[in-house]
Amino acid sequence: MAATDFLRKRFMPHIWCPGCGHGIIMRALLTAIEKLDIEKNDIVMASGIGCSARMLGYIDVHTMHTLHGRALAFATGVKMARPDLTVVVPMGDGDALAIGGNHFIHAARRNIDMTAIVMNNSTYGMTGGQYSPTTGCGEYGTTAPYGTVVQPFDTVELATAAGASFIARTTTYHAREMARILADAIRHPGFSVVEVLTQCPTYYGRKNEKGDAVEMMERFRDCAVPVGPLDDNGRATAADVEAADASVETIPIGVFRKEVRAEYCDAYRRQVIEPAVAAASAAADAAGGDR
Amino acid sequence: MNASAQKPDRTRVRFLQGNEVCAEAALYAGMRYFAGYPITPSTEIAERLAERLPQVGGSFMQMEDEIGSICAVIGASLAGTKSMTATSGPGFSLMQEAIGYAVMAEIPCVIVDVQRGGPSTGLPTHASQGDVMQVRYGTHGDHSIVCLTASNHQDLFGIVVDAFNFSEIFRTPAVVLIDEVVGHMREAVDVPAPGELDLTERLLTDVPRDVDYHPYAPREDDRLPMSNFGGVHRYNVTGLVHDMWGFPSEKPTIVNDLIHHLYLKLENRKRMLTRWREWSLDDAEIVLISYGSSARSARHIMENRRSVGVPIGMIELQTLWPFPSELIRARCRNAEYVVVVEMNMGQIVHEVKRAVDRPERVFLSNRVDGEMITPTDIKHLIRVIQGKGV
C-alpha cells in the first residue's frame, strides 16, 4: 500500500496555508505507517484543536478530533479499551504544552503506549498568531506586540523530566529522517514523544521576520545538530551538541531517549487484572456457588 | 424491578453506601472502564471500583484531573467499552466541555455527580441539590441531556442501570445526579440477580465491511447504529458540526438538522425516559414534588399529614432531564397547591411552574444551609400556605 492510499481524498483540499509545514509531517507520518505495515483498521488517531489537529480528517484510519489539549486523555481511554490498537496523537505546541500540559506530562509518566507528535510552529496558527509556550523570549505574536517576557518550554527536556520512554526531535526540513523516527516511535512499546519543528510562515514567520517557508526551513537545516548515538541505557550522548559553536543557534535533533520500561496497559493487566480475576475466581470456587 | 412485591432473598441483601450502590450497579450494567479523580463526596465510587473492576476484567484509572477523566471515558466508550466517571460539583464544572463533546459526537457515557454545597469549593461534606440546572445547561450550546436521580438505594441501583441503558439507546451522556446524603447514607439493598434487570447493549451497524457506512445518518427513530473504533468502519468523530460522515460542515441545512436531532432525540421521547413514583394523588389538594434525599423528608411529612386526614399527595421525580412537564401538568391539574421540595434556591420549581396550568399556586420549600431539609421544614411551609401560621 502506498502512503497516499491512507488519504481521504474526498475531503481535500486541505485547510493549511501555502508554505505550512504540517503537510510535510502528514506525509512523513503516512510513510512511517506504510513502512510499519499496520492495517488501517488497527490505527486510531486522536487530535485536539488547532491547525495540527485537522490532519486527522484527511487520514483514512479511525480518527477522533477532540477538544483543545485533551487528545491524549481521549486516546488514553481508547488504548485502555483496546490495548491492541496503535494510537497516534498529533498535537500542536499550544495544544500539547499549554492547555494540554497536564495530560502531556501524565501520559508520559504513565508510559502508556502511544505516540505523541508535537508539531511545534511556535504559535497559535488557527486563531491568528498568538504567542505560544514555545515562542522564544522576546519574540512577537498578536498577543505579544512588545515581545514575550517568558522563556519557552523545551519539549524534549519536559518529556524527559515527565518520564516519556521514547523522545525525539526533528524538523520539516528532515522529512525522510522524520519518517524513520516516527516509525521508530510508533513501534516503541511505551509513551513516545516526537517534536517536529514546523514552519508557520503566515503568522510566526511574518511577525518575527523569519522569512518565507523556504527560509524558515533553511534555518532548520542550518541550525540542526544531530545528537550522539544512544548509550546502553537508551540515552543520547550529547557530544555533538557540545561540539557545536556556542555562539551559533543550534537545534539538537535526533533520538534523545529510547528505553524499555513497563508499559501502563501491560503493567495494569499483569499486576492488577490477572491477580484480581484469579482471586475472585478462587473465592467463588471456595464459596461453591456459580459465578 | 418491583423487588418489594416479592419476599426478598436474604442472601442477596447487602448493606451498602449509596456511592457503593452506584459502583455495583454500574458493574451490573456492564461498565468495564472507569476513569476518575478523587473528590468528596463521590470518592467512594472510585475506591470501590479500583478494587472491583479488575475482578471482572475491567480497568480503573485515576486520571490527572476531572477533564482527563471524562475524556478518557469518552475515548473508551468510542472503542466499545461501557464507561463511567464520578465526581462532585467542582469536578462536574470541569467536565462540562467534554460532556458537550459527548453530546455532539453522540458517544454514550455515564457521569455520576454526587452533589455537595456550592458554589465553588462550597460545602464538600454537606447536602445540597444545587447542580440540577448545571446538568441541563452546563455545557454550551443547544442540546438535551439525560439526568436521573433516586432517593433510596434500591431505586438507585435500577436508576444507574437505566442511565447506562439510556446512554446506549440514545448515544448520549447520561448523568446520575445524587446528593451527599444519598451518596453517604447506608441502606439495605436487595441486589438484583444477573438478568433480573434489562440491559440494553449498543446498537451496532449491520453495514458490512467495505460498504459505505454513514456514522452520523440517524434512522427514522433518531437512533444511530454505531461502529466502534477498531472495527471495520473508519470514520471521523469531531466536536465540530458535522455531516453524515462525521466530517466538519458549516452548511446551514446540515447545521439545522444536527441541532434539531440532538435536541429532539431526547425531548421527543420523554414517555420512555421518565421515571417517577407517586403517592395518594387521586384526591390530593396539596401535591408535593421532590427528588433525591429531599424526597425522603417530603414523603415522611406526606404520610404523616395523610394519617391525620389532610388531602396531600406526592410525586418523586427520578428523571429530572428531559423534564417530564406533561406528567407534572396532568398530575397537578386538580391540586390547590403544589410544593416543590429541593435543597437549593429554586431550580426544579421553575420547571414545575412552566409545566402547570396555575403557576401562582406553586411554592418552594427549600433549605440551603448544608443541613438536610426536614419534614418539619416542609410542614411549616404548608401551614403558611394554608394561612394557619407556623
XYZ file of C-alpha atoms in Angstrom:
681
model
C 0.000 0.000 0.000
C 1.328 3.413 -0.932
C 1.431 6.186 1.651
C -1.133 8.155 -0.328
C -3.601 5.271 -0.035
C -4.085 6.427 3.551
C -5.577 9.734 2.395
C -9.280 10.569 2.425
C -9.018 12.315 -0.887
C -12.645 13.388 -0.986
C -12.010 15.745 1.928
C -9.262 17.556 0.055
C -8.248 20.333 -0.489
C -6.786 20.693 2.999
C -7.143 23.822 5.086
C -3.440 24.590 5.600
C -1.847 27.805 4.306
C 0.656 27.754 1.445
C 4.096 27.045 2.904
C 2.777 25.446 6.081
C 4.909 22.557 7.312
C 2.050 20.396 8.545
C 1.565 18.655 5.201
C 5.198 17.515 5.293
C 4.569 15.981 8.710
C 1.433 14.247 7.474
C 3.355 12.780 4.548
C 6.144 11.555 6.849
C 3.588 10.014 9.198
C 1.876 8.178 6.341
C 5.242 6.958 5.098
C 6.027 5.657 8.570
C 2.689 3.857 8.835
C 3.144 2.372 5.388
C 6.599 1.122 6.367
C 5.254 -0.454 9.539
C 2.595 -2.256 7.514
C -0.207 -1.710 10.054
C -3.811 -2.322 8.986
C -5.864 0.857 8.683
C -8.473 -0.645 10.961
C -5.886 -1.143 13.695
C -4.902 2.516 13.898
C -6.617 5.201 15.949
C -5.571 8.806 15.738
C -6.800 11.409 18.198
C -6.164 15.111 17.954
C -7.113 18.272 19.803
C -7.821 21.668 18.306
C -5.715 23.780 16.003
C -4.106 23.586 12.573
C -2.278 20.417 13.597
C -5.476 18.723 14.722
C -7.064 18.998 11.281
C -4.598 16.471 9.931
C -6.837 13.642 11.076
C -9.699 14.487 8.783
C -7.523 13.624 5.808
C -6.231 10.274 7.061
C -8.199 7.089 6.444
C -7.898 5.456 9.875
C -10.181 5.722 12.931
C -9.958 9.442 13.661
C -11.121 11.397 16.665
C -10.945 15.186 16.527
C -11.455 16.112 20.170
C -11.073 19.101 22.491
C -8.246 21.587 22.729
C -5.453 19.967 24.738
C -7.327 16.807 25.648
C -6.436 14.447 22.811
C -4.045 12.407 24.967
C -6.755 11.850 27.568
C -9.241 10.656 24.926
C -6.526 8.468 23.428
C -5.810 7.015 26.876
C -9.381 5.779 27.103
C -9.215 4.263 23.631
C -5.961 2.494 24.487
C -7.316 1.144 27.775
C -10.372 -0.223 25.992
C -8.366 -1.648 23.081
C -4.669 -2.063 24.005
C -4.150 -3.928 20.727
C -4.720 -0.772 18.656
C -1.945 1.543 17.506
C -2.614 5.033 18.835
C -1.093 8.186 17.365
C -1.789 11.696 18.648
C -0.731 14.683 16.532
C -0.770 17.888 18.574
C 0.247 21.494 18.246
C 2.598 23.200 20.668
C -0.163 25.154 22.405
C -2.377 22.069 22.350
C 0.267 19.784 23.878
C 2.162 22.080 26.216
C -0.218 24.878 27.302
C -3.837 23.777 27.635
C -2.864 20.088 27.419
C 0.315 20.288 29.512
C -1.141 18.338 32.403
C -2.300 15.468 30.196
C 1.042 15.504 28.388
C 3.184 15.059 31.485
C 0.887 12.430 32.994
C 0.649 10.398 29.796
C 4.451 10.455 29.778
C 4.595 9.439 33.442
C 2.264 6.501 32.823
C 4.327 5.390 29.841
C 1.132 4.347 28.082
C 1.826 3.012 24.591
C 1.018 5.805 22.168
C 2.882 8.280 20.015
C 2.523 11.992 20.651
C 3.660 14.164 17.766
C 4.218 17.731 18.907
C 4.005 19.842 15.771
C 5.823 22.883 17.046
C 5.453 26.045 15.000
C 5.827 28.398 17.999
C 2.434 29.973 17.520
C -1.328 29.534 17.679
C -1.959 29.483 13.938
C -5.652 28.755 13.776
C -6.594 31.725 15.954
C -4.265 34.043 14.080
C -0.755 34.085 15.544
C -0.784 34.497 19.314
C 2.375 33.603 21.258
C 2.603 30.019 22.430
C 4.534 28.155 25.149
C 7.328 27.594 22.622
C 7.578 31.157 21.321
C 11.074 32.378 22.169
C 11.589 35.029 24.837
C 11.338 38.435 23.202
C 9.638 37.120 20.082
C 6.380 38.508 18.777
C 2.788 37.378 18.396
C -0.525 39.200 18.108
C -0.822 38.943 21.897
C 2.843 39.836 22.384
C 3.088 43.129 20.459
C 6.056 44.147 22.647
C 7.634 40.695 22.616
C 7.097 37.887 25.105
C 8.736 38.105 28.507
C 8.848 34.379 29.290
C 11.121 31.500 28.470
C 9.774 28.857 26.090
C 9.323 25.226 27.017
C 11.895 22.794 25.722
C 9.653 19.893 24.667
C 12.431 17.310 24.845
C 13.508 18.313 28.336
C 9.907 18.449 29.529
C 9.179 14.974 28.140
C 12.391 13.680 29.675
C 11.541 15.008 33.121
C 7.988 13.662 32.848
C 9.221 10.161 32.046
C 8.466 9.517 28.379
C 10.416 6.445 27.271
C 10.973 7.464 23.640
C 11.861 11.086 22.895
C 12.979 12.610 19.622
C 13.126 15.929 17.830
C 13.223 16.563 14.135
C 12.168 19.251 11.670
C 10.163 19.582 8.475
C 13.454 20.013 6.617
C 14.471 16.495 7.691
C 11.432 14.851 6.153
C 12.934 11.433 5.489
C 14.564 11.216 8.881
C 11.236 12.286 10.341
C 9.522 9.294 8.718
C 12.153 6.940 10.162
C 11.847 8.498 13.628
C 8.040 8.343 13.543
C 8.152 4.670 12.552
C 10.567 4.016 15.397
C 8.338 5.963 17.811
C 5.158 4.124 16.795
C 6.930 0.789 17.105
C 8.273 1.682 20.576
C 6.217 -0.005 23.335
C 5.647 2.998 25.597
C 4.882 6.693 25.506
C 6.739 8.260 22.594
C 7.189 11.971 22.056
C 8.346 13.269 18.696
C 8.713 17.012 18.487
C 8.681 18.276 14.915
C 9.727 21.860 14.356
C 7.489 23.147 11.605
C 7.165 26.488 9.891
C 4.226 28.858 10.092
C 5.202 31.481 7.532
C 1.760 33.067 7.732
C 1.929 34.167 11.364
C 5.061 33.264 13.314
C 7.331 33.790 10.338
C 5.815 37.117 9.380
C 5.588 38.509 12.911
C 9.168 37.599 13.639
C 10.708 38.391 10.249
C 11.828 34.806 9.735
C 11.290 34.971 6.007
C 9.177 32.734 3.854
C 8.626 29.000 4.239
C 11.812 28.094 2.396
C 13.925 30.418 4.515
C 12.363 29.042 7.676
C 13.185 25.503 6.567
C 16.715 26.523 5.634
C 17.125 27.749 9.182
C 16.111 24.293 10.417
C 18.750 22.838 8.102
C 21.483 25.226 9.182
C 20.845 25.069 12.920
C 20.220 21.335 13.233
C 22.878 19.418 15.154
C 22.391 15.655 15.464
C 22.665 14.250 18.953
C 25.095 11.424 19.555
C 24.218 7.733 19.454
C 22.214 6.135 22.253
C 24.199 4.628 25.130
C 23.444 1.296 26.811
C 20.681 2.930 28.854
C 18.947 4.256 25.743
C 20.014 7.847 26.348
C 21.593 10.042 23.706
C 25.157 11.062 24.225
C 25.309 14.800 23.846
C 28.823 15.058 22.431
C 27.835 16.511 19.085
C 25.716 19.213 20.649
C 28.544 20.408 22.855
C 30.953 20.314 19.961
C 28.913 22.955 18.189
C 29.920 26.571 18.392
C 28.105 28.038 21.388
C 27.723 31.427 19.697
C 25.626 29.934 16.899
C 21.986 28.988 17.378
C 21.628 25.219 17.422
C 18.684 22.839 17.302
C 19.649 19.409 18.639
C 17.795 16.795 16.600
C 17.583 13.012 16.610
C 16.540 10.407 19.155
C 17.240 11.571 22.697
C 15.881 8.634 24.591
C 14.728 5.136 23.869
C 14.418 2.938 26.895
C 12.255 -0.064 27.614
C 10.156 0.441 30.717
C 6.938 -1.138 31.963
C 4.101 -0.001 29.712
C 0.901 1.057 31.511
C -1.716 -1.225 29.923
C 0.587 -4.215 30.136
C 1.605 -3.487 33.737
C -2.016 -2.930 34.806
C -3.048 -6.207 33.231
C -0.225 -8.192 34.843
C -0.160 -6.527 38.255
C -3.852 -5.749 38.747
C -6.322 -7.513 36.443
C -4.836 -11.001 36.306
C -4.316 -11.417 40.075
C -7.714 -9.833 40.827
C -9.543 -12.130 38.405
C -7.695 -15.146 39.808
C -8.503 -14.186 43.407
C -12.162 -13.553 42.583
C -12.366 -16.872 40.788
C -10.744 -18.715 43.712
C -13.116 -17.024 46.172
C -16.109 -18.046 44.082
C -14.855 -21.635 43.889
C -14.337 -21.697 47.661
C -17.887 -20.455 48.165
C -19.020 -23.324 45.963
C -21.505 -21.226 44.072
C -21.883 -20.472 40.432
C -20.260 -17.256 39.475
C -37.845 -4.048 39.116
C -40.605 -4.307 41.655
C -38.468 -6.177 44.172
C -40.581 -5.202 47.155
C -43.517 -7.233 45.837
C -41.655 -10.457 46.420
C -40.177 -11.693 49.614
C -36.520 -10.643 49.481
C -33.899 -13.343 49.266
C -31.887 -12.650 52.419
C -28.671 -13.976 50.946
C -28.513 -11.191 48.402
C -29.423 -8.279 50.645
C -26.384 -6.072 51.143
C -25.864 -3.134 53.473
C -24.353 -0.544 51.161
C -23.488 3.116 50.927
C -25.149 5.000 48.074
C -21.805 5.523 46.380
C -21.142 1.800 46.604
C -24.547 1.147 45.039
C -23.528 3.337 42.088
C -20.373 1.269 41.660
C -22.115 -2.107 41.953
C -24.986 -1.102 39.681
C -22.550 0.147 37.061
C -20.754 -3.202 37.128
C -24.126 -4.911 36.820
C -24.868 -2.756 33.763
C -21.642 -3.951 32.167
C -19.439 -0.930 32.806
C -15.820 -2.058 32.384
C -13.848 1.195 32.350
C -13.875 3.905 34.977
C -11.645 6.971 34.972
C -11.892 9.448 37.811
C -10.239 11.899 40.133
C -10.694 11.968 43.919
C -13.329 14.402 45.176
C -15.606 14.450 48.192
C -18.373 13.258 48.458
C -18.018 10.890 45.474
C -14.632 9.306 46.157
C -16.013 6.001 47.464
C -17.262 5.229 43.955
C -13.699 5.383 42.640
C -12.325 3.489 45.626
C -14.758 0.628 45.264
C -14.269 0.393 41.510
C -10.479 0.432 41.865
C -10.913 -2.847 43.730
C -13.927 -4.316 41.940
C -13.333 -3.533 38.255
C -10.180 -5.655 37.862
C -12.023 -8.595 39.458
C -14.353 -8.666 36.458
C -11.595 -7.979 33.936
C -12.261 -4.241 33.724
C -9.944 -1.301 34.245
C -9.911 1.505 36.762
C -7.817 4.549 36.087
C -7.055 7.519 38.286
C -6.541 10.418 35.924
C -4.691 13.698 36.431
C -7.938 15.671 36.763
C -11.654 15.524 36.033
C -11.191 16.805 32.493
C -8.869 13.935 31.692
C -11.293 11.547 33.389
C -14.323 12.362 31.272
C -12.213 12.497 28.099
C -10.753 9.039 28.775
C -14.253 7.719 29.479
C -15.489 9.043 26.129
C -12.478 7.536 24.344
C -13.013 4.126 25.946
C -16.699 4.184 25.063
C -15.937 5.026 21.444
C -13.683 1.961 21.403
C -16.594 -0.195 22.587
C -16.370 -0.363 26.389
C -19.198 0.855 28.618
C -17.574 3.581 30.671
C -18.279 5.865 33.612
C -16.810 8.613 35.744
C -17.946 10.044 39.074
C -17.382 13.416 40.643
C -18.923 16.274 42.619
C -19.747 19.884 41.749
C -16.265 21.322 41.186
C -15.208 18.347 39.080
C -18.523 18.368 37.272
C -17.867 22.000 36.318
C -14.522 20.976 34.840
C -16.159 18.218 32.791
C -18.670 20.447 31.034
C -16.763 20.999 27.804
C -16.216 17.272 27.314
C -19.845 16.500 28.163
C -20.722 18.784 25.264
C -18.322 16.788 23.105
C -20.093 13.548 24.026
C -23.407 15.243 23.196
C -22.142 16.479 19.834
C -20.217 13.353 18.837
C -23.042 11.184 20.261
C -20.845 8.936 22.358
C -22.550 7.067 25.224
C -21.152 7.613 28.725
C -22.386 7.871 32.297
C -21.395 10.562 34.775
C -22.311 10.341 38.452
C -22.449 13.736 40.175
C -22.704 13.412 43.940
C -23.753 16.947 44.775
C -22.149 18.988 47.557
C -22.932 22.525 48.604
C -21.694 25.221 46.222
C -20.779 27.467 44.559
C -17.022 26.843 44.263
C -15.495 24.535 46.878
C -18.614 25.213 48.920
C -19.523 22.543 51.471
C -17.748 19.351 50.459
C -19.399 17.106 53.044
C -22.880 18.597 53.250
C -26.182 18.153 51.491
C -27.263 20.250 48.532
C -29.115 19.877 45.243
C -27.626 22.890 43.530
C -26.370 21.201 40.344
C -29.725 20.470 38.705
C -29.547 23.317 36.228
C -25.855 22.747 35.594
C -26.628 19.248 34.382
C -29.100 20.680 31.904
C -27.315 23.811 30.753
C -23.739 23.430 31.988
C -22.150 22.845 28.631
C -22.513 25.497 25.949
C -24.849 25.320 23.009
C -28.311 23.925 22.424
C -28.735 20.298 23.354
C -30.713 17.986 25.559
C -29.376 15.560 28.130
C -30.474 12.681 30.325
C -30.442 13.164 34.106
C -31.714 10.582 36.591
C -31.779 10.577 40.367
C -33.069 8.495 43.282
C -33.893 8.905 46.954
C -33.129 5.388 48.159
C -30.603 2.729 47.366
C -32.976 0.134 45.950
C -34.226 2.609 43.375
C -30.713 3.942 42.828
C -29.482 0.544 41.693
C -32.090 0.407 38.926
C -31.628 4.071 38.064
C -27.911 3.620 37.432
C -28.712 0.671 35.153
C -31.322 2.838 33.395
C -28.695 5.543 32.892
C -26.428 3.102 31.089
C -29.334 1.823 29.001
C -30.461 5.314 28.011
C -26.913 6.394 27.210
C -26.549 3.463 24.823
C -30.019 3.752 23.264
C -29.740 7.461 22.594
C -25.952 7.725 22.296
C -25.855 10.494 24.870
C -24.125 11.306 28.118
C -26.430 10.317 30.988
C -25.965 11.969 34.369
C -26.822 10.196 37.609
C -27.396 13.124 39.935
C -27.434 12.156 43.585
C -26.649 14.197 46.644
C -24.303 13.852 49.580
C -26.991 12.299 51.784
C -27.829 9.539 49.312
C -24.145 9.073 48.446
C -23.004 8.573 52.019
C -26.073 7.004 53.615
C -26.081 3.242 54.204
C -29.159 1.192 53.485
C -30.116 -2.383 52.740
C -30.222 -3.213 49.049
C -31.681 -6.338 47.541
C -29.087 -6.747 44.798
C -30.771 -7.917 41.590
C -29.676 -11.242 40.166
C -28.000 -11.249 36.754
C -30.692 -10.997 34.111
C -33.267 -9.564 36.507
C -32.881 -6.020 35.186
C -32.915 -5.421 31.447
C -29.647 -4.317 29.933
C -29.521 -2.514 26.601
C -26.397 -3.185 24.640
C -25.046 -0.882 21.990
C -26.857 -0.845 18.660
C -24.129 -1.761 16.199
C -24.351 -1.163 12.491
C -25.046 -4.103 10.219
C -23.370 -2.390 7.268
C -20.725 -4.862 6.122
C -17.034 -4.214 5.672
C -16.086 -2.121 2.624
C -19.637 -0.826 2.202
C -20.083 2.910 2.763
C -21.154 3.443 6.382
C -22.664 6.774 7.448
C -21.882 7.092 11.150
C -23.989 10.221 11.608
C -27.050 9.470 9.487
C -29.859 8.904 12.037
C -32.518 6.275 11.396
C -36.174 7.299 11.411
C -36.310 6.660 15.153
C -33.340 9.032 15.614
C -31.042 6.190 16.617
C -27.561 5.905 15.144
C -26.217 2.376 14.704
C -22.623 2.593 15.836
C -19.341 1.144 14.669
C -16.798 1.037 17.458
C -13.269 2.313 16.895
C -11.044 -0.553 15.909
C -13.899 -2.100 13.917
C -14.257 -2.450 10.164
C -15.563 1.050 9.520
C -13.211 4.003 9.702
C -14.760 7.410 10.130
C -14.147 10.806 11.656
C -15.506 11.883 15.031
C -15.475 15.575 15.831
C -16.928 18.170 18.155
C -17.454 20.417 15.157
C -20.804 20.472 13.439
C -20.509 17.593 11.016
C -22.201 15.827 8.129
C -23.306 12.187 8.000
C -19.671 11.062 7.555
C -18.570 12.954 10.654
C -16.703 15.463 8.556
C -16.892 19.172 9.535
C -19.587 21.174 7.766
C -20.957 24.700 8.007
C -23.788 24.137 5.561
C -26.912 25.706 7.154
C -29.205 22.759 6.376
C -26.730 20.313 7.915
C -26.265 22.514 10.992
C -30.013 22.905 11.407
C -30.719 19.181 11.066
C -27.989 18.227 13.536
C -29.061 20.687 16.243
C -32.670 19.556 15.916
C -31.610 15.921 16.039
C -29.509 16.382 19.199
C -32.377 18.170 20.925
C -35.375 16.193 19.745
C -33.955 12.683 20.015
C -34.447 13.084 23.772
C -37.143 15.733 24.138
C -39.486 13.727 21.895
C -39.029 10.598 23.997
C -39.972 11.704 27.486
C -42.509 8.900 27.769
C -39.711 6.381 27.577
C -37.218 8.410 29.594
C -39.424 9.421 32.509
C -39.025 7.536 35.784
C -41.076 8.646 38.781
C -43.038 7.479 41.806
C -46.294 8.879 43.108
C -48.445 8.519 46.177
C -52.022 9.494 47.072
C -52.631 11.860 44.187
C -56.264 10.904 43.480
C -57.854 13.359 45.897
C -54.784 15.441 46.710
C -55.370 19.160 47.171
C -51.721 19.589 48.092
C -49.122 17.939 45.870
C -45.512 17.703 46.974
C -42.890 17.331 44.227
C -39.411 16.320 45.238
C -36.405 14.179 44.315
C -33.231 12.764 45.836
C -32.824 12.867 49.601
C -35.333 15.746 49.882
C -37.987 13.311 48.719
C -37.407 11.221 51.857
C -38.450 14.139 54.054
C -41.285 15.049 51.720
C -42.638 11.519 51.773
C -42.393 11.419 55.555
C -44.493 14.554 56.033
C -46.893 13.474 53.289
C -47.631 10.207 55.084
C -47.779 11.972 58.435
C -50.353 14.538 57.213
C -52.348 11.878 55.405
C -52.651 9.973 58.650
C -54.484 12.941 60.177
C -56.761 13.366 57.158
C -55.004 16.098 55.149
C -55.619 15.535 51.381
C -51.969 15.543 50.373
C -50.103 13.537 47.751
C -46.662 13.382 46.310
C -44.608 12.904 43.155
C -40.997 11.820 43.435
C -39.110 12.612 40.234
C -36.410 10.197 39.180
C -35.967 11.653 35.712
C -35.090 15.337 36.001
C -33.999 15.860 32.375
C -35.627 15.920 29.960
C -38.133 17.418 32.369
C -41.423 15.461 32.453
C -43.602 18.545 32.059
C -46.640 16.681 30.660
C -46.653 14.311 33.623
C -46.443 17.196 36.080
C -49.193 19.153 34.333
C -51.537 16.157 34.369
C -50.872 15.142 37.957
C -51.159 18.686 39.354
C -54.324 19.620 37.455
C -56.605 19.276 40.474
C -54.183 20.496 43.097
C -54.892 23.630 45.116
C -51.223 23.942 45.959
C -48.037 22.428 44.605
C -44.991 22.471 46.855
C -41.618 21.706 45.343
C -39.145 20.457 47.923
C -35.484 20.798 46.992
C -32.230 21.843 48.610
C -31.337 24.854 46.504
C -32.623 28.376 45.877
C -35.217 27.005 43.456
C -34.301 25.046 40.326
C -36.878 22.328 39.578
C -39.555 24.671 40.963
C -39.194 26.835 37.857
C -39.703 23.829 35.589
C -42.819 22.925 37.580
C -44.154 26.478 37.256
C -43.613 26.300 33.500
C -45.442 22.984 33.333
C -48.594 23.534 35.404
C -51.763 25.395 34.480
C -51.630 27.700 37.503
C -48.007 28.616 38.267
C -49.052 31.055 41.007
C -50.073 28.038 43.082
C -46.540 26.574 43.039
C -44.402 27.133 46.130
C -40.839 26.285 47.058
C -39.876 24.558 50.285
C -36.115 24.683 50.411
C -33.077 24.731 52.605
C -29.563 25.828 51.607
C -27.625 25.734 54.883
C -25.969 22.395 54.224
C -28.388 20.539 56.502
C -30.872 18.112 55.094
C -34.356 19.539 54.729
C -36.668 18.090 57.425
C -40.333 17.069 57.377
C -40.949 19.875 59.861
C -39.487 22.441 57.443
C -41.978 21.310 54.831
C -44.856 21.213 57.306
C -44.187 24.808 58.289
C -44.408 25.974 54.694
C -47.648 24.077 54.128
C -49.168 25.753 57.179
C -48.097 29.188 55.945
C -49.647 28.494 52.512
C -52.858 27.399 54.207
C -52.924 30.552 56.298
C -52.566 28.657 59.528
C -49.309 30.207 60.698
C -46.256 28.268 61.782
